[in-house]
XYZ file of C-alpha atoms in Angstrom:
478
model
C 232.945 177.564 102.203
C 235.976 178.438 100.170
C 237.073 181.264 99.452
C 238.414 182.224 95.938
C 241.078 184.871 95.614
C 242.854 186.392 91.884
C 245.010 188.371 93.499
C 245.664 186.863 97.742
C 248.528 184.698 96.969
C 248.114 181.451 98.262
C 251.355 180.088 99.655
C 252.015 183.458 101.225
C 254.455 182.628 104.629
C 254.757 186.687 105.170
C 252.739 188.142 108.031
C 250.506 190.808 106.019
C 247.295 191.058 105.533
C 245.211 191.515 102.281
C 242.393 193.233 101.291
C 241.144 192.704 97.803
C 238.804 194.609 95.722
C 235.113 191.911 94.408
C 233.338 194.352 92.666
C 230.298 191.365 92.117
C 227.435 193.522 94.270
C 228.495 196.872 93.246
C 224.960 195.328 91.235
C 225.869 196.860 88.949
C 226.618 195.339 84.804
C 241.486 208.649 106.713
C 242.393 206.557 104.783
C 242.674 208.937 101.469
C 245.977 210.254 99.600
C 246.711 213.678 100.386
C 250.564 213.214 98.120
C 249.514 215.195 94.920
C 252.436 214.715 91.780
C 252.434 216.893 89.309
C 253.576 215.634 86.193
C 254.538 217.742 83.245
C 257.407 219.177 80.874
C 260.115 221.918 82.058
C 262.436 224.855 80.644
C 266.090 225.535 79.330
C 267.626 226.872 82.963
C 265.221 225.309 85.416
C 267.336 222.909 88.040
C 265.707 219.540 88.074
C 266.318 216.907 86.174
C 264.322 214.588 83.203
C 262.256 211.675 85.216
C 263.348 213.158 88.780
C 260.296 213.745 91.739
C 260.877 216.904 93.117
C 259.190 217.930 96.495
C 257.856 220.700 96.633
C 256.466 223.486 99.205
C 256.405 226.639 97.526
C 255.725 228.381 93.889
C 259.379 229.597 94.701
C 260.728 226.029 94.191
C 258.407 225.266 91.521
C 259.716 228.136 88.870
C 263.690 227.516 89.577
C 262.855 223.319 89.950
C 261.277 223.586 86.318
C 261.084 227.139 85.110
C 258.565 229.762 85.041
C 257.837 229.756 81.901
C 257.759 226.191 82.262
C 254.109 223.812 82.069
C 255.499 223.148 85.813
C 255.478 226.064 87.694
C 252.413 227.158 86.349
C 250.196 224.108 87.656
C 252.009 224.993 90.512
C 250.782 228.361 90.251
C 247.636 227.100 89.915
C 247.138 225.137 91.761
C 248.139 225.908 95.869
C 245.979 228.757 96.602
C 243.233 226.197 95.564
C 244.938 223.013 98.393
C 247.764 224.282 100.335
C 247.690 221.770 102.521
C 248.696 218.907 100.561
C 252.035 218.000 99.753
C 253.420 218.748 96.941
C 255.287 216.643 94.495
C 256.205 217.306 90.703
C 258.585 215.297 88.001
C 259.958 216.748 84.669
C 259.532 214.504 81.161
C 261.440 214.351 78.544
C 261.035 216.690 76.066
C 259.051 216.279 72.557
C 259.610 216.425 68.897
C 259.584 219.374 68.229
C 257.814 223.133 69.627
C 254.875 224.594 68.397
C 254.298 227.871 66.635
C 251.944 230.056 66.467
C 252.285 234.168 65.111
C 250.311 237.660 65.482
C 250.293 239.256 61.410
C 250.351 243.497 62.165
C 249.796 245.220 58.726
C 249.300 248.420 57.589
C 250.566 252.435 59.552
C 248.328 253.009 62.536
C 246.298 255.678 61.398
C 245.022 256.266 64.472
C 246.543 255.864 68.461
C 245.075 252.956 70.444
C 246.203 249.430 72.180
C 245.678 245.837 70.160
C 244.061 243.388 73.146
C 246.010 240.417 72.463
C 245.216 236.894 74.381
C 246.961 234.132 74.278
C 246.229 231.367 76.676
C 243.548 232.714 79.807
C 245.815 236.404 79.808
C 245.647 239.560 77.924
C 247.647 241.512 77.143
C 246.988 245.345 75.920
C 249.607 246.387 73.497
C 249.808 250.431 73.081
C 249.899 251.711 69.562
C 250.900 255.450 68.005
C 250.050 257.459 65.643
C 252.231 256.202 62.452
C 253.239 253.088 63.673
C 254.066 250.516 61.407
C 253.025 246.826 60.775
C 257.202 245.927 62.339
C 256.666 248.464 65.159
C 254.359 247.294 66.522
C 254.591 243.856 66.384
C 257.812 244.296 68.274
C 255.241 246.360 70.452
C 253.583 243.013 71.111
C 256.564 240.792 71.635
C 257.748 242.985 73.748
C 254.252 243.646 76.017
C 254.659 239.514 75.613
C 258.071 239.472 76.752
C 257.601 241.626 80.069
C 255.546 238.234 81.384
C 257.877 235.765 82.695
C 255.867 233.137 83.179
C 253.705 233.099 80.287
C 254.227 228.650 78.360
C 255.678 230.655 74.614
C 258.787 233.102 73.545
C 258.714 235.956 71.152
C 260.533 236.757 67.496
C 259.867 239.369 65.746
C 260.379 239.306 61.687
C 259.217 242.731 59.834
C 254.912 242.647 61.014
C 255.075 239.197 62.771
C 255.526 238.560 65.843
C 256.170 234.266 66.647
C 255.769 232.860 69.044
C 257.101 228.952 70.005
C 256.389 227.669 72.733
C 258.126 227.400 76.153
C 258.929 223.120 75.207
C 258.721 220.226 72.981
C 255.556 218.523 72.105
C 252.296 218.894 70.932
C 250.962 219.555 74.523
C 252.323 223.357 73.625
C 249.942 224.108 70.670
C 246.967 223.777 73.329
C 247.394 227.554 74.013
C 245.234 229.788 72.517
C 246.296 232.946 70.753
C 243.470 236.337 69.818
C 242.628 239.387 68.926
C 239.890 240.877 71.054
C 237.679 242.393 68.187
C 237.744 246.264 67.824
C 240.662 246.917 69.272
C 242.893 247.150 66.402
C 243.175 251.037 65.605
C 242.435 252.212 61.685
C 245.019 251.753 59.542
C 245.968 248.569 60.844
C 244.807 244.488 60.079
C 245.798 242.012 63.732
C 245.527 238.431 63.299
C 246.171 235.488 65.456
C 247.882 232.802 64.175
C 246.710 229.429 66.358
C 249.730 227.576 67.750
C 250.022 224.625 65.943
C 253.086 221.587 65.295
C 255.029 220.285 68.118
C 255.657 217.115 66.733
C 255.631 213.661 68.435
C 254.658 212.721 71.649
C 256.603 213.284 74.817
C 257.341 210.127 75.807
C 256.333 209.629 80.330
C 257.983 205.683 80.146
C 261.114 207.101 82.238
C 258.764 209.080 84.302
C 256.098 206.442 85.057
C 259.870 204.016 85.655
C 260.735 206.870 88.707
C 257.783 206.750 90.794
C 258.813 206.005 93.858
C 256.406 203.490 96.785
C 254.185 206.902 97.811
C 250.895 207.434 96.689
C 250.627 209.576 94.121
C 247.136 211.190 93.230
C 248.560 212.436 90.019
C 248.156 215.611 87.498
C 249.609 214.853 84.140
C 249.248 217.604 82.096
C 250.610 214.880 79.522
C 247.435 212.828 77.852
C 247.800 211.787 75.142
C 246.662 208.261 75.266
C 249.822 206.012 75.514
C 250.981 208.133 78.292
C 247.221 207.946 79.871
C 247.731 203.945 78.950
C 251.493 204.263 81.139
C 249.781 206.531 83.827
C 246.226 204.036 84.286
C 248.456 200.707 84.088
C 250.857 201.855 86.940
C 247.863 202.977 89.193
C 245.829 199.349 88.528
C 248.945 197.795 89.313
C 249.268 200.382 93.413
C 245.097 199.052 93.990
C 245.999 195.792 94.169
C 245.552 193.806 96.553
C 250.093 193.094 98.121
C 250.234 197.549 97.551
C 248.570 200.147 100.741
C 249.809 202.752 97.761
C 246.209 202.919 95.489
C 246.421 207.080 93.200
C 244.520 208.142 90.620
C 244.833 210.777 87.895
C 243.565 213.734 86.935
C 243.907 215.276 82.942
C 241.607 217.004 80.715
C 241.908 217.774 76.874
C 241.791 220.719 74.709
C 237.967 221.110 72.143
C 235.051 221.383 72.299
C 232.032 219.063 73.115
C 232.070 216.706 69.979
C 235.976 216.605 70.862
C 235.955 215.686 74.382
C 232.875 212.766 73.650
C 235.315 211.528 71.108
C 237.949 211.137 73.483
C 236.848 210.376 76.788
C 234.232 207.405 74.405
C 237.963 205.804 72.986
C 239.331 205.927 77.230
C 238.390 202.814 79.910
C 239.873 202.721 83.379
C 238.567 203.107 86.894
C 242.156 204.843 88.402
C 241.574 207.887 86.113
C 239.246 210.933 85.177
C 239.065 212.939 82.577
C 237.529 217.417 82.749
C 237.437 218.695 79.415
C 237.227 222.519 78.527
C 234.929 223.073 76.050
C 237.367 225.874 73.763
C 237.970 226.783 77.668
C 241.503 229.855 76.995
C 242.794 228.285 80.346
C 245.093 225.227 78.624
C 244.192 221.651 80.004
C 246.774 220.831 82.509
C 245.740 223.452 84.886
C 242.165 222.026 84.776
C 243.901 219.054 85.115
C 246.007 220.761 88.388
C 243.536 222.953 90.092
C 240.951 219.627 90.370
C 243.287 217.323 91.447
C 244.074 220.382 94.732
C 240.339 220.501 95.293
C 238.957 216.715 94.889
C 242.508 216.116 97.669
C 241.117 219.090 99.772
C 237.931 217.662 100.568
C 237.278 214.704 103.075
C 236.554 211.136 101.393
C 232.414 210.714 101.311
C 232.834 213.963 100.806
C 229.814 215.422 98.297
C 231.645 217.525 94.839
C 228.839 218.598 93.462
C 229.290 223.081 93.063
C 232.633 221.965 93.702
C 235.217 225.106 93.261
C 236.848 224.473 90.315
C 238.727 229.147 91.552
C 241.059 230.064 88.181
C 239.403 228.439 85.269
C 238.240 230.396 83.324
C 235.084 229.475 81.275
C 234.424 229.688 77.667
C 231.417 230.872 75.635
C 228.619 230.229 76.436
C 227.740 228.369 73.538
C 230.937 225.979 73.659
C 230.235 224.645 77.387
C 227.916 222.126 78.087
C 224.716 223.908 79.205
C 222.171 221.997 79.329
C 221.367 217.939 81.171
C 221.538 216.715 77.670
C 224.282 218.047 76.592
C 225.738 217.011 79.972
C 224.447 213.482 80.248
C 226.176 212.996 77.001
C 229.454 213.542 78.263
C 229.543 211.596 81.187
C 228.196 208.881 78.986
C 231.486 209.155 77.624
C 233.312 208.911 79.497
C 234.171 213.119 80.672
C 233.154 214.602 84.214
C 231.254 217.501 83.928
C 231.249 220.925 85.423
C 228.502 223.850 85.405
C 229.379 228.275 85.266
C 228.195 230.167 88.127
C 228.276 234.336 88.213
C 231.514 233.560 85.709
C 233.058 230.670 87.824
C 233.494 227.417 87.408
C 232.393 224.838 89.549
C 231.992 221.265 89.646
C 228.954 219.438 88.406
C 229.303 215.149 88.573
C 233.033 214.025 88.753
C 233.591 210.259 87.033
C 236.151 208.117 86.492
C 236.684 207.179 83.193
C 235.171 203.046 83.884
C 232.645 202.559 81.650
C 232.914 199.166 79.746
C 234.240 195.579 82.169
C 236.655 193.486 81.053
C 233.894 191.725 77.947
C 233.194 194.848 76.530
C 230.476 195.774 78.134
C 228.458 198.239 79.627
C 228.789 198.418 83.340
C 228.925 201.665 85.800
C 230.756 199.282 88.570
C 233.615 201.857 88.998
C 231.497 204.669 87.159
C 231.469 206.660 90.613
C 234.652 208.822 91.517
C 233.035 209.014 95.398
C 232.218 205.329 95.472
C 235.916 204.719 94.452
C 237.219 207.239 97.546
C 235.389 205.235 99.627
C 236.483 202.116 99.033
C 239.608 203.626 98.749
C 239.601 204.628 102.211
C 237.298 201.728 102.973
C 239.985 199.207 102.687
C 242.499 200.608 103.465
C 241.102 202.026 106.814
C 240.315 197.781 107.302
C 243.847 196.534 106.099
C 245.361 198.984 109.579
C 243.145 197.880 111.808
C 243.563 193.749 111.367
C 246.883 193.743 111.665
C 246.590 196.223 114.890
C 244.937 193.644 115.643
C 245.413 190.111 114.263
C 248.809 189.551 112.764
C 251.878 189.051 114.019
C 249.487 186.727 116.373
C 247.792 182.847 117.023
C 244.891 182.004 114.989
C 242.628 178.914 116.404
C 238.929 177.016 115.521
C 236.030 178.828 117.114
C 235.135 176.973 120.060
C 239.175 176.666 121.661
C 239.542 177.841 124.845
C 241.412 180.504 125.047
C 242.211 183.143 127.820
C 242.087 186.499 128.658
C 244.858 188.296 128.164
C 246.136 186.169 125.012
C 246.489 186.798 121.219
C 244.840 183.787 120.459
C 242.576 184.693 117.417
C 239.092 183.056 115.386
C 237.085 183.538 113.241
C 234.847 184.846 114.805
C 236.439 186.805 116.922
C 237.785 188.769 113.444
C 233.477 188.463 112.891
C 233.024 190.435 115.754
C 235.415 192.859 114.956
C 234.131 193.157 110.937
C 231.428 193.565 112.917
C 232.275 196.696 115.000
C 234.248 198.356 112.026
C 231.450 198.095 109.766
C 229.733 200.604 112.925
C 232.267 202.671 113.570
C 231.164 203.713 109.320
C 227.570 203.601 109.602
C 228.252 206.379 111.696
C 229.984 207.532 109.988
C 227.168 208.027 107.110
C 230.313 206.152 105.022
C 227.886 202.861 104.262
C 224.684 201.695 105.227
C 222.649 198.151 106.004
C 224.354 196.819 108.749
C 222.123 193.598 108.705
C 222.615 192.949 105.262
C 225.945 192.919 105.938
C 225.999 190.818 109.406
C 224.559 188.286 106.943
C 226.868 187.611 104.544
C 229.727 187.832 106.403
C 232.867 185.089 106.654
C 235.761 184.395 108.322
C 236.942 180.820 107.719
C 240.332 179.268 107.444
C 241.885 178.457 104.522
C 241.681 174.617 104.332
C 244.979 173.708 103.034
C 246.618 176.662 105.084
C 246.345 176.297 108.754
C 248.535 179.194 109.270
C 245.883 181.906 106.733
C 242.600 183.581 107.961
C 240.282 184.021 103.951
C 237.452 186.992 104.811
C 234.487 187.760 102.507
C 232.998 191.744 103.824
C 230.134 193.420 101.573
C 229.732 196.900 102.608
C 226.942 198.591 101.401
C 228.380 201.955 100.448
C 225.377 205.649 101.159
C 225.485 206.466 97.770
C 225.794 210.751 95.743
C 222.149 212.272 95.343
C 222.359 212.307 91.295
C 218.679 212.937 90.757
C 216.607 213.712 93.058
C 212.661 212.657 90.653
C 209.519 214.484 91.281
C 205.626 214.119 89.062
C 204.260 216.967 89.924
C 200.349 215.880 89.034
C 198.439 219.312 90.130
C 194.997 219.715 90.054
C 192.339 221.936 89.272
């Protein structure tokens, strides 16, 4: 039998151990990565330059490099408390076309004292109002309160009774910060209306950032999630999963909007290299959802369930906006979106999937749907690669039956198969794989017919699966 490879070069001469992934055995139509790369916008005043990786260990470093009001500093503030064991890096992208704007418009004169509650994203602010305050005075008071928060991703300016907010960076992501006025908090004699953030012009290009990625393994949390950016990132990560690469990685991102918006976006995506978690109208900006999910996911060991994994710091939307029923969550999951629950006001993971939905021919396929399975596959691949490289590469190979002296560096296909069986046994005891007899029966190791310096193998580990559904029929009797 000749084993067919699609990625391993047939004429390789440099000593190496290749492990090519094959999903044809899925039955469907210690290698974990803990380096996290934040990708997003900076603001004027930061010391970093666009398209250059900055290593981070503290929030203060992120604020100094990218500016306190920046997307990247906000992501670091959200992510570090979730996972302080990961190694963090960040890269600022070039600005987009324009800065998004929104406003609070105040009309009238206060006939009673009080406080107006305004929100920017998921942060609330109380604006004091005195009796007799004019609309201009109240608008200026809104500006003063917002100016006091140096982390808010907008700047404020006042003309008459209008407090205009301008995103701290250029690009359409600046319009993803929600503005509201809490009903019932506006003193008598006044009206205060929020005009949602909009504009931002053309999306920022991340081509320079992708080109500048170093040869290090990254789990990427991106605050920029337009289709062009995602295509570039997913293509880059796909190359890092090829047989000759040891990098791997994954992309985490979010989109704002309601369930319909999320489903319409997710159904068009199709990549094993990325995971989409929708905000479903949460006031917390999507770049924070992406960052917190990435940090939380990386914090757990490969093979550990992510069900009900807490996502701290994210504010859930109103109940009507959530995917509260199993049916609503299933629709999201069948359209490329991961799902989440709310318990006691806290956001918890329901199920994490990739956006992979169709094979290369466009037919529905679930081979790479499970993020859990993809992470286990990566760990198995990296572990087997290291084991075979350490044990065999750089030694000698002979046919089965060759008399070999004790302690010799000569190996044979049968010896390599024995190593594979021992390796599988370790993973079996670790609870990652099952069906040892099937693994042994399908195991192949043979010398290449045209290259005597090469041994070709097929190994078929059957992964222990997530328990997603437990179905019981309760057939009661009277």
